[in-house]
Amino acid sequence: MPEMTSPFDVHPAPAGAPIHDARIPARDRVVTRDLMERWLRECPDKVYIQFADTGEQWTYRELRDKTIQTALGLQQLGVAQGDHVMVWLPNSREHIRVFYALNYLGAVCVPINTAYKGTVLAHVIDNSDARLAIVHTDLLARLQEVPLAALTDVVVVGAEGTVPAVGALTLHGYAQTLLPVGGILQPPARAIEPWDPMAIIYTSGTTGPSKGVLASYLHIFCNAGPETWPFVTGEDRFMVNMPLFHIGGMGVLWVMFVRGGSVSFIERFDTSTFLQTVRATQTTAVFLLGVMASFLDKLPAQPDDADSPLRLAFMVPLAGDIPAFSRRFGCDIYTIFNMTEISTPIISEPNPTVRGTCGRQRAGVDVRLVDDHDCEVPVGTVGEMILRTDRPWGMNSGYYRNPQATAAAWRNGWFHTGDSFRKDADGYYYFVDRKKDAIRRRGENISSFEVEADVQAYPDVREVAAIGVPNALSEEDVMVVVAPMEGRSIDPSALLDFLRARMAHFMVPRYVRVLPELPKTPSSKVMKHELRQQGVTADTWDREQAGIQVKADRFSRTSS
């Protein structure tokens, strides 16, 4: 082993029992702690991360040193193997350190959206069972407004000077507690296993509150690892341009780590500087939401657009003329279907020419399209996509503290995506619609249930339905259809003022439509499909036409 430069001593983790199932990779291919020790032996001086803001680089040796330092600080705060720790931070060096330190201890990282507030925030705090949270100072005030459940301690990141008290919470400074100058890191009680939970990742609720997806090391490995995306290699540098509280950010950070590859790390996606950043960071791979690709495509073409290290891009969903986009930017384009809960079951060939496809089934997964009784539908017929893998722990381990949702999703031994697809005779899959009511806006999955809960709190609203309506650029905008209390009226601009104080910026509706009564089935369920078909009607109020902008906080990820 190369000579250590770290001032910290590390007691080695206990050796685990042999894994005899050939479908389960060795621990030093999939468990963060074992991998980190492997890279220290094999490639300590290889660059793992390139920061776009300053040009700073961390090698694998430096990543390990920083990880152990932060792990020691967490351990001294009482964090042990299996503990849940909430991480409420923007993309930052601190977020990376905490993520890997929790992995190294065998604790469970619980990252949450920096836009959360109010009832959504209260729910995830309660559901997570976290005693300790790592929180950016600008988010602290939101904790004053919600029940704190089991939460007792908060490490504050970014604070300068005295931090105001937050209820009965014990507050700790980041530098003082998570950056000790020396010490001995105690080992976990047992070996960290590939099937152990690595993270709880919150995904949008649709018929209820947001659900915490239990993600094992092996699940995230299968999500986008070397076998799932074989065309991404350890020689690539993949841009992290999505939040680390989403699978799109965390997943890229970690699956390049398991390849012994590298990542470029940016503060936020910016269309105008994208290619400059690619060149400066020597990025070879990137994930582009459809809206990001649309923004890039609309830029005036330049003679050197293809003159960059970029060699491949994932575009989800496919947008525009793919061959032309590929030629212009000098990179291969792939598309996929994926969710936090699963592991990229559908993936395309490079530069797909089949319009509207998500790709074809990859090796290692079984895919069926079924009706409401889980009976397979004929080719060309729309059905719900259900999945299973040939590798144990290759998808989610259920929803934390939500056995009903877990049982419903995993019924009959298959994971039910809740999404409707069609498959053609050549095996290409096409996304049709969501059976569930999530709204997709600029990369965020928005729970209609949670939007409706906040709108329902407005005194003049009797009933509400939240739906997504198509956006001219990509994905959807949020629309709420409301009916007033008897004898009252609803002023859309006043409703919006009410919601802006309660909601994450990306959840605030663009459209408000007021009806005397919402359309319902004989069993009194709102017919959202009818409202979607009607879409933006002549009597719909549009906040953008009214000149009302909803300001994103400084942690917002995209810019046009």
Coordinates of C-alpha atoms in Angstrom, one line a residue:
M1 CA 0.0 0.0 0.0
P2 CA 1.3 3.5 -0.8
E3 CA 2.5 5.6 2.1
M4 CA -0.4 7.4 3.7
T5 CA -0.3 11.2 4.0
S6 CA -3.3 11.4 6.2
P7 CA -3.0 12.2 9.9
F8 CA -5.7 9.7 10.6
D9 CA -5.4 6.0 11.6
V10 CA -8.0 3.6 10.3
H11 CA -8.9 0.3 11.9
P12 CA -9.7 -2.1 9.0
A13 CA -13.2 -3.3 8.6
P14 CA -14.0 -6.9 9.6
A15 CA -13.7 -9.4 6.8
G16 CA -17.0 -10.6 5.5
A17 CA -18.0 -14.2 4.8
P18 CA -17.3 -15.4 1.2
I19 CA -20.0 -14.5 -1.3
H20 CA -20.6 -17.7 -3.3
D21 CA -23.3 -16.4 -5.7
A22 CA -21.6 -15.4 -8.9
R23 CA -24.3 -12.8 -9.6
I24 CA -23.0 -10.7 -6.6
P25 CA -19.9 -8.8 -7.4
A26 CA -16.9 -8.9 -5.0
R27 CA -17.1 -6.3 -2.2
D28 CA -14.2 -4.3 -3.7
R29 CA -16.2 -3.8 -6.9
V30 CA -19.4 -2.5 -5.3
V31 CA -19.0 -1.5 -1.6
T32 CA -17.6 2.1 -1.2
R33 CA -15.3 1.4 1.7
D34 CA -13.7 -1.6 0.0
L35 CA -13.5 0.2 -3.3
M36 CA -11.8 3.2 -1.7
E37 CA -9.1 1.0 -0.3
R38 CA -8.7 -0.8 -3.6
W39 CA -8.2 2.5 -5.5
L40 CA -5.7 3.6 -2.9
R41 CA -3.6 0.6 -3.8
E42 CA -4.2 0.7 -7.6
C43 CA -4.5 4.3 -8.7
P44 CA -3.9 6.7 -5.8
D45 CA -2.7 9.6 -8.0
K46 CA -5.4 9.3 -10.6
V47 CA -7.8 12.4 -10.6
Y48 CA -11.3 11.4 -9.4
I49 CA -12.9 14.8 -9.5
Q50 CA -12.4 18.1 -11.3
F51 CA -14.2 21.1 -10.0
A52 CA -15.3 23.6 -12.6
D53 CA -15.4 26.6 -10.4
T54 CA -11.8 26.8 -9.5
G55 CA -10.1 24.0 -11.5
E56 CA -9.2 22.2 -8.2
Q57 CA -8.7 18.4 -8.5
W58 CA -9.0 15.6 -6.0
T59 CA -7.1 12.4 -6.6
Y60 CA -8.3 9.1 -5.3
R61 CA -5.8 9.4 -2.4
E62 CA -7.1 12.8 -1.6
L63 CA -10.7 11.7 -1.8
R64 CA -9.9 8.9 0.7
D65 CA -8.1 11.3 3.1
K66 CA -11.0 13.7 3.0
T67 CA -13.5 10.9 3.4
I68 CA -11.7 9.5 6.5
Q69 CA -11.4 12.9 8.1
T70 CA -15.1 13.6 7.7
A71 CA -16.0 10.0 8.8
L72 CA -14.1 10.5 12.0
G73 CA -16.0 13.7 12.7
L74 CA -19.3 11.9 12.1
Q75 CA -18.2 9.0 14.2
Q76 CA -17.3 11.4 17.1
L77 CA -20.9 12.7 16.8
G78 CA -22.1 9.2 17.4
V79 CA -22.8 8.1 13.8
A80 CA -22.5 4.3 13.6
Q81 CA -23.1 1.6 10.9
G82 CA -26.7 1.5 9.9
D83 CA -27.6 5.0 11.2
H84 CA -29.6 7.3 9.0
V85 CA -28.2 10.8 8.5
M86 CA -30.1 13.5 6.6
V87 CA -28.1 15.6 4.2
W88 CA -29.7 18.9 3.2
L89 CA -27.0 20.6 1.1
P90 CA -26.6 22.0 -2.4
N91 CA -24.0 20.4 -4.7
S92 CA -20.8 21.2 -2.9
R93 CA -17.5 19.8 -1.7
E94 CA -19.1 19.3 1.7
H95 CA -21.9 17.2 0.2
I96 CA -19.4 15.0 -1.5
R97 CA -17.3 14.5 1.6
V98 CA -20.4 13.7 3.7
F99 CA -21.7 11.3 1.1
Y100 CA -18.5 9.2 1.0
A101 CA -17.9 9.5 4.7
L102 CA -21.3 8.0 5.5
N103 CA -20.7 5.2 3.0
Y104 CA -17.3 4.5 4.6
L105 CA -18.9 4.1 8.0
G106 CA -21.7 1.9 6.6
A107 CA -24.3 4.5 7.6
V108 CA -27.2 5.4 5.4
C109 CA -27.1 8.8 3.5
V110 CA -30.5 10.5 3.3
P111 CA -30.2 13.4 0.9
I112 CA -33.2 15.7 0.5
N113 CA -34.2 18.3 -2.0
T114 CA -32.9 21.8 -1.1
A115 CA -36.3 23.2 -2.2
Y116 CA -38.3 21.3 0.4
K117 CA -40.3 23.3 3.0
G118 CA -43.5 23.0 5.0
T119 CA -45.5 19.7 4.9
V120 CA -43.1 18.0 2.5
L121 CA -40.1 18.7 4.6
A122 CA -41.9 17.6 7.8
H123 CA -42.8 14.3 6.2
V124 CA -39.3 13.4 5.1
I125 CA -37.8 14.4 8.4
D126 CA -40.3 12.1 10.2
N127 CA -40.0 9.3 7.7
S128 CA -36.2 9.3 7.6
D129 CA -35.7 8.4 11.3
A130 CA -32.6 10.6 11.2
R131 CA -31.2 11.9 14.5
L132 CA -28.5 13.9 12.8
A133 CA -28.7 16.3 9.8
I134 CA -26.0 18.1 7.8
V135 CA -27.7 21.4 6.8
H136 CA -26.7 24.5 4.9
T137 CA -27.0 27.6 7.0
D138 CA -29.4 29.2 4.4
L139 CA -31.9 26.3 5.0
L140 CA -31.9 26.3 8.8
A141 CA -34.8 28.7 9.2
R142 CA -37.1 26.2 7.5
L143 CA -36.6 23.8 10.4
Q144 CA -38.2 26.4 12.7
E145 CA -41.5 25.8 10.9
V146 CA -41.9 22.1 11.1
P147 CA -42.0 19.2 13.6
L148 CA -38.5 17.7 14.0
A149 CA -39.5 14.1 14.9
A150 CA -36.3 12.2 15.9
L151 CA -34.0 15.0 14.8
T152 CA -31.8 16.3 17.7
D153 CA -28.5 17.5 16.2
V154 CA -27.6 19.5 13.1
V155 CA -24.2 20.2 11.6
V156 CA -24.3 23.6 10.0
V157 CA -22.5 24.1 6.7
G158 CA -21.6 27.6 5.4
A159 CA -22.3 29.5 8.6
E160 CA -20.1 32.5 9.5
G161 CA -20.2 33.7 13.1
T162 CA -23.0 32.8 15.5
V163 CA -25.8 30.6 14.2
P164 CA -29.3 31.4 15.6
A165 CA -30.9 28.7 17.7
V166 CA -33.4 26.4 16.1
G167 CA -35.8 25.1 18.7
A168 CA -34.2 22.4 20.9
L169 CA -31.8 21.3 18.3
T170 CA -28.1 21.1 19.2
L171 CA -26.1 22.9 16.5
H172 CA -22.6 22.0 15.5
G173 CA -20.2 24.0 13.3
Y174 CA -19.0 22.1 10.2
A175 CA -15.3 22.9 10.5
Q176 CA -15.1 22.2 14.2
T177 CA -16.9 18.8 14.1
L178 CA -16.5 17.3 10.6
L179 CA -12.9 18.4 10.0
P180 CA -10.9 17.1 12.9
V181 CA -7.1 17.4 12.7
G182 CA -6.3 13.8 13.7
G183 CA -7.6 10.7 15.3
I184 CA -8.4 7.0 15.0
L185 CA -11.4 5.8 13.0
Q186 CA -13.1 2.8 14.5
P187 CA -14.2 0.0 12.3
P188 CA -17.9 -0.9 11.6
A189 CA -19.3 -3.7 13.7
R190 CA -19.4 -6.0 10.7
A191 CA -18.4 -6.1 7.0
I192 CA -20.4 -3.7 4.8
E193 CA -22.2 -5.9 2.3
P194 CA -23.4 -5.2 -1.3
W195 CA -27.0 -5.6 -0.2
D196 CA -26.7 -3.1 2.7
P197 CA -28.6 0.1 2.3
M198 CA -26.4 2.9 0.9
A199 CA -29.0 5.7 0.7
I200 CA -32.7 6.5 1.1
I201 CA -33.6 8.6 -1.9
Y202 CA -37.0 10.4 -1.8
T203 CA -39.0 10.3 -4.9
S204 CA -42.3 12.1 -5.6
G205 CA -45.5 10.7 -4.1
T206 CA -48.5 10.5 -6.4
T207 CA -51.2 9.0 -4.4
G208 CA -49.7 9.9 -1.1
P209 CA -46.6 11.6 0.5
S210 CA -43.1 11.2 -1.0
K211 CA -41.6 7.8 -0.7
G212 CA -38.1 7.0 0.5
V213 CA -36.5 4.5 -1.9
L214 CA -34.2 2.1 -0.1
A215 CA -31.1 1.8 -2.4
S216 CA -28.4 -0.8 -1.7
Y217 CA -24.9 -0.5 -3.0
L218 CA -25.7 -3.2 -5.5
H219 CA -28.9 -1.4 -6.7
I220 CA -26.9 1.8 -7.5
F221 CA -24.1 -0.3 -9.1
C222 CA -26.7 -1.9 -11.4
N223 CA -28.4 1.4 -12.1
A224 CA -25.6 2.7 -14.3
G225 CA -22.5 0.6 -13.5
P226 CA -20.0 -1.0 -15.9
E227 CA -22.3 -3.8 -16.9
T228 CA -25.4 -1.6 -17.4
W229 CA -23.7 1.1 -19.4
P230 CA -20.7 -0.7 -20.9
F231 CA -19.9 2.2 -23.3
V232 CA -19.0 4.4 -20.3
T233 CA -15.5 3.4 -19.1
G234 CA -13.0 4.2 -16.4
E235 CA -11.3 6.5 -18.9
D236 CA -14.3 8.8 -19.1
R237 CA -15.0 12.0 -17.1
F238 CA -18.7 12.3 -16.6
M239 CA -20.2 15.7 -15.7
V240 CA -22.2 15.9 -12.5
N241 CA -24.8 18.5 -13.6
M242 CA -27.8 17.2 -11.5
P243 CA -28.4 17.6 -7.8
L244 CA -26.8 15.0 -5.5
F245 CA -30.2 14.5 -3.8
H246 CA -31.4 13.0 -7.1
I247 CA -30.3 9.7 -8.6
G248 CA -29.1 11.7 -11.6
G249 CA -26.5 13.4 -9.5
M250 CA -25.6 10.9 -6.8
G251 CA -25.6 8.0 -9.4
V252 CA -23.1 9.7 -11.7
L253 CA -20.8 10.6 -8.8
W254 CA -20.7 7.0 -7.5
V255 CA -20.8 4.9 -10.7
M256 CA -17.8 6.7 -12.1
F257 CA -16.1 6.0 -8.7
V258 CA -16.9 2.2 -9.1
R259 CA -15.3 2.4 -12.6
G260 CA -12.1 4.0 -11.2
G261 CA -13.1 6.9 -13.6
S262 CA -13.6 10.6 -12.9
V263 CA -16.2 13.3 -12.8
S264 CA -16.4 17.0 -13.5
F265 CA -18.4 18.9 -10.9
I266 CA -20.4 22.0 -11.8
E267 CA -22.4 24.3 -9.6
R268 CA -25.3 24.5 -12.0
F269 CA -26.1 23.8 -15.7
D270 CA -25.7 27.0 -17.8
T271 CA -26.5 26.7 -21.5
S272 CA -24.3 29.7 -22.6
T273 CA -21.1 28.3 -20.9
F274 CA -21.7 24.6 -21.3
L275 CA -19.2 23.9 -24.0
Q276 CA -16.6 26.1 -22.3
T277 CA -17.0 24.1 -19.2
V278 CA -16.8 20.8 -21.1
R279 CA -13.5 21.9 -22.6
A280 CA -12.1 23.4 -19.3
T281 CA -12.9 20.2 -17.3
Q282 CA -12.1 17.7 -20.1
T283 CA -15.6 16.2 -19.8
T284 CA -16.3 13.3 -22.1
A285 CA -19.8 12.3 -21.0
V286 CA -22.9 14.1 -19.8
F287 CA -26.6 13.6 -19.0
L288 CA -28.9 16.0 -20.7
L289 CA -32.6 16.4 -19.8
G290 CA -34.6 17.1 -22.9
V291 CA -35.0 20.7 -21.9
M292 CA -31.2 21.1 -21.5
A293 CA -30.7 19.6 -25.0
S294 CA -33.4 22.0 -26.4
F295 CA -31.6 25.0 -24.9
L296 CA -28.3 23.9 -26.4
D297 CA -29.9 23.2 -29.8
K298 CA -31.3 26.7 -29.9
L299 CA -27.9 28.4 -29.5
P300 CA -26.5 29.9 -32.7
A301 CA -24.3 27.3 -34.3
Q302 CA -20.5 27.9 -34.0
P303 CA -17.8 26.4 -36.2
D304 CA -16.1 24.9 -33.2
D305 CA -19.2 23.3 -31.6
A306 CA -17.8 19.8 -32.2
D307 CA -14.3 20.8 -31.0
S308 CA -14.5 19.4 -27.4
P309 CA -13.6 16.2 -25.5
L310 CA -17.3 15.3 -25.3
R311 CA -17.9 11.9 -26.8
L312 CA -21.3 10.8 -25.5
A313 CA -24.4 12.3 -24.1
F314 CA -27.5 10.7 -22.6
M315 CA -30.6 12.7 -23.7
V316 CA -33.9 12.0 -21.8
P317 CA -36.3 12.2 -23.4
L318 CA -35.0 12.5 -27.0
A319 CA -35.5 16.0 -28.3
G320 CA -35.2 17.4 -31.9
D321 CA -33.1 16.0 -34.7
I322 CA -30.8 13.5 -33.1
P323 CA -28.4 12.9 -36.0
A324 CA -28.0 16.7 -36.5
F325 CA -27.4 17.2 -32.8
S326 CA -24.8 14.4 -32.8
R327 CA -23.0 15.9 -35.8
R328 CA -23.1 19.4 -34.4
F329 CA -21.6 18.6 -31.0
G330 CA -19.4 15.7 -32.2
C331 CA -20.8 13.1 -29.7
D332 CA -22.9 10.0 -29.7
I333 CA -26.4 10.3 -28.3
Y334 CA -28.1 7.6 -26.1
T335 CA -31.5 7.6 -24.5
I336 CA -32.9 5.4 -21.6
F337 CA -35.8 4.8 -19.4
N338 CA -35.0 4.8 -15.8
M339 CA -36.4 5.6 -12.3
T340 CA -34.9 5.9 -8.9
E341 CA -36.3 2.5 -8.0
I342 CA -34.9 0.5 -10.9
S343 CA -31.7 0.0 -12.9
T344 CA -31.9 1.3 -16.5
P345 CA -34.0 -1.6 -18.0
I346 CA -34.4 0.2 -21.4
I347 CA -31.5 1.7 -23.3
S348 CA -30.9 2.7 -26.9
E349 CA -28.2 2.2 -29.4
P350 CA -26.0 5.3 -30.2
N351 CA -27.8 8.0 -32.2
P352 CA -31.2 6.3 -32.4
T353 CA -33.2 7.0 -35.5
V354 CA -36.5 5.5 -34.3
R355 CA -38.5 8.6 -33.3
G356 CA -39.9 8.7 -29.8
T357 CA -38.2 5.5 -28.5
C358 CA -36.7 5.0 -25.1
G359 CA -34.6 2.1 -26.5
R360 CA -34.7 -1.7 -26.1
Q361 CA -34.5 -4.1 -23.2
R362 CA -31.0 -4.6 -21.8
A363 CA -29.5 -7.9 -20.8
G364 CA -30.1 -8.9 -17.2
V365 CA -33.7 -7.6 -16.8
D366 CA -37.1 -9.0 -17.6
V367 CA -39.6 -6.5 -18.9
R368 CA -43.4 -7.0 -19.4
L369 CA -46.2 -4.7 -20.4
V370 CA -49.4 -5.7 -18.6
D371 CA -53.0 -4.7 -18.0
D372 CA -54.5 -3.9 -14.6
H373 CA -54.5 -7.6 -13.7
D374 CA -50.8 -8.2 -14.6
C375 CA -51.7 -10.1 -17.7
E376 CA -49.4 -9.4 -20.6
V377 CA -50.8 -7.2 -23.4
P378 CA -50.1 -7.9 -27.1
V379 CA -47.3 -6.1 -29.0
G380 CA -48.4 -2.7 -30.0
T381 CA -50.8 -2.4 -27.1
V382 CA -50.4 0.0 -24.3
G383 CA -49.6 -1.5 -20.9
E384 CA -47.9 -0.8 -17.6
M385 CA -44.2 -1.6 -17.5
I386 CA -43.3 -4.1 -14.8
L387 CA -39.7 -5.4 -14.2
R388 CA -37.5 -7.8 -12.4
T389 CA -33.7 -8.5 -12.7
D390 CA -31.6 -11.7 -12.7
R391 CA -29.4 -10.3 -9.9
P392 CA -30.5 -10.2 -6.3
W393 CA -30.6 -6.6 -4.9
G394 CA -30.3 -5.2 -8.5
M395 CA -33.3 -2.9 -7.9
N396 CA -34.7 -1.1 -4.9
S397 CA -35.2 -2.8 -1.5
G398 CA -38.6 -1.2 -1.0
Y399 CA -39.9 2.0 0.4
Y400 CA -38.7 2.9 3.9
R401 CA -41.4 2.7 6.5
N402 CA -44.1 2.2 3.8
P403 CA -44.9 -1.5 3.6
Q404 CA -48.2 -0.8 1.8
A405 CA -46.5 1.0 -1.0
T406 CA -43.7 -1.6 -1.2
A407 CA -46.3 -4.5 -1.4
A408 CA -48.3 -2.6 -4.1
A409 CA -45.2 -1.9 -6.2
W410 CA -43.7 -5.4 -5.9
R411 CA -46.9 -7.4 -6.3
N412 CA -46.6 -10.8 -8.0
G413 CA -42.9 -10.7 -7.8
W414 CA -42.5 -7.8 -10.3
F415 CA -41.8 -4.2 -9.7
H416 CA -44.6 -2.1 -11.1
T417 CA -43.4 1.2 -12.6
G418 CA -46.8 2.9 -12.8
D419 CA -45.8 4.1 -16.3
S420 CA -47.6 3.1 -19.5
F421 CA -45.6 2.0 -22.5
R422 CA -46.0 0.5 -26.0
K423 CA -43.6 -2.0 -27.6
D424 CA -43.2 -2.5 -31.4
A425 CA -42.4 -5.6 -33.3
D426 CA -38.7 -4.7 -33.3
G427 CA -38.5 -4.6 -29.5
Y428 CA -38.4 -0.8 -29.2
Y429 CA -40.3 0.7 -26.2
Y430 CA -42.2 4.0 -26.3
F431 CA -43.3 5.9 -23.2
V432 CA -47.0 6.7 -23.5
D433 CA -48.1 8.3 -20.2
R434 CA -47.9 8.0 -16.4
K435 CA -50.5 5.9 -14.8
K436 CA -49.7 7.8 -11.6
D437 CA -50.1 11.6 -11.4
A438 CA -46.6 12.8 -11.0
I439 CA -45.8 16.0 -13.0
R440 CA -42.4 16.3 -14.7
R441 CA -41.0 19.8 -14.8
R442 CA -37.4 20.6 -15.8
G443 CA -36.1 17.4 -14.3
E444 CA -38.2 17.5 -11.1
N445 CA -40.8 14.9 -10.4
I446 CA -43.6 16.8 -8.7
S447 CA -46.2 15.1 -6.6
S448 CA -49.7 16.1 -7.5
F449 CA -50.8 15.0 -4.1
E450 CA -48.4 17.4 -2.4
V451 CA -49.3 20.3 -4.7
E452 CA -53.0 19.6 -4.0
A453 CA -52.4 19.5 -0.2
D454 CA -50.9 23.0 -0.2
V455 CA -53.6 24.4 -2.6
Q456 CA -56.3 22.8 -0.4
A457 CA -55.0 24.8 2.5
Y458 CA -56.0 28.1 0.9
P459 CA -59.2 29.2 2.7
D460 CA -61.3 29.8 -0.4
V461 CA -60.5 26.4 -2.1
R462 CA -63.1 23.6 -1.8
E463 CA -61.4 21.1 -4.0
V464 CA -58.4 20.9 -6.3
A465 CA -56.8 18.8 -8.9
A466 CA -53.2 19.2 -10.0
I467 CA -52.2 18.1 -13.4
G468 CA -49.3 18.5 -15.8
V469 CA -49.9 20.2 -19.2
P470 CA -47.3 20.0 -22.0
N471 CA -44.7 22.7 -22.2
A472 CA -43.6 24.0 -25.6
L473 CA -39.9 23.3 -24.8
S474 CA -40.0 20.0 -22.9
E475 CA -41.8 18.0 -20.3
E476 CA -44.7 19.8 -18.5
D477 CA -46.0 22.8 -16.6
V478 CA -48.0 22.6 -13.4
M479 CA -51.7 23.4 -13.6
V480 CA -54.2 23.4 -10.8
V481 CA -57.9 23.3 -11.3
V482 CA -59.8 24.6 -8.3
A483 CA -63.4 24.9 -7.2
P484 CA -64.3 27.6 -4.6
M485 CA -66.0 27.3 -1.3
E486 CA -69.7 28.1 -1.4
G487 CA -70.3 31.8 -1.5
R488 CA -66.6 32.6 -2.2
S489 CA -64.4 33.3 -5.2
I490 CA -60.8 32.5 -6.0
D491 CA -58.3 35.2 -7.2
P492 CA -55.5 33.3 -9.0
S493 CA -52.9 35.9 -8.2
A494 CA -53.8 35.8 -4.5
L495 CA -53.7 32.0 -4.5
L496 CA -50.2 32.2 -6.1
D497 CA -49.0 34.6 -3.4
F498 CA -50.2 32.1 -0.8
L499 CA -48.5 29.1 -2.5
R500 CA -45.1 30.9 -3.1
A501 CA -44.5 31.1 0.6
R502 CA -45.3 27.3 1.1
M503 CA -44.0 25.5 -1.9
A504 CA -40.6 24.7 -3.5
H505 CA -40.3 27.1 -6.5
F506 CA -40.6 24.3 -9.1
M507 CA -44.0 23.2 -7.6
V508 CA -45.7 26.6 -7.9
P509 CA -48.4 26.3 -10.6
R510 CA -48.1 28.2 -13.9
Y511 CA -51.8 27.8 -14.7
V512 CA -54.9 28.2 -12.5
R513 CA -58.3 27.3 -13.8
V514 CA -61.4 28.0 -11.6
L515 CA -64.5 25.8 -12.1
P516 CA -67.7 25.7 -10.1
E517 CA -67.2 21.9 -9.7
L518 CA -64.5 19.4 -10.7
P519 CA -65.6 16.6 -13.0
K520 CA -66.0 13.3 -11.1
T521 CA -66.7 9.7 -11.6
P522 CA -69.8 8.0 -10.1
S523 CA -67.6 7.0 -7.1
S524 CA -66.7 10.8 -6.6
K525 CA -63.1 10.5 -7.9
V526 CA -61.9 13.5 -9.9
M527 CA -61.5 12.7 -13.6
K528 CA -58.0 14.1 -14.1
H529 CA -57.8 12.5 -17.6
E530 CA -60.7 14.8 -18.6
L531 CA -59.0 17.8 -17.3
R532 CA -55.7 16.9 -19.1
Q533 CA -57.6 16.5 -22.3
Q534 CA -59.1 19.9 -21.9
G535 CA -55.6 21.3 -21.1
V536 CA -55.1 25.1 -21.1
T537 CA -58.6 26.5 -21.9
A538 CA -59.7 30.1 -22.7
D539 CA -60.7 30.6 -19.1
T540 CA -57.3 29.5 -17.7
W541 CA -55.2 32.0 -15.9
D542 CA -51.5 32.0 -16.8
R543 CA -49.0 33.6 -14.4
E544 CA -46.4 34.1 -17.1
Q545 CA -48.9 36.1 -19.2
A546 CA -49.7 38.0 -16.1
G547 CA -46.0 38.8 -15.8
I548 CA -45.5 37.0 -12.5
Q549 CA -42.2 35.2 -12.0
V550 CA -41.4 32.7 -9.4
K551 CA -37.9 33.2 -8.2
A552 CA -35.8 30.1 -7.8
D553 CA -33.5 29.9 -4.8
R554 CA -29.8 30.1 -5.3
F555 CA -29.6 26.3 -5.4
S556 CA -31.6 26.0 -8.6
R557 CA -29.9 23.8 -11.1
T558 CA -30.7 25.0 -14.6
S559 CA -30.5 28.2 -16.5
S560 CA -31.6 29.0 -20.1

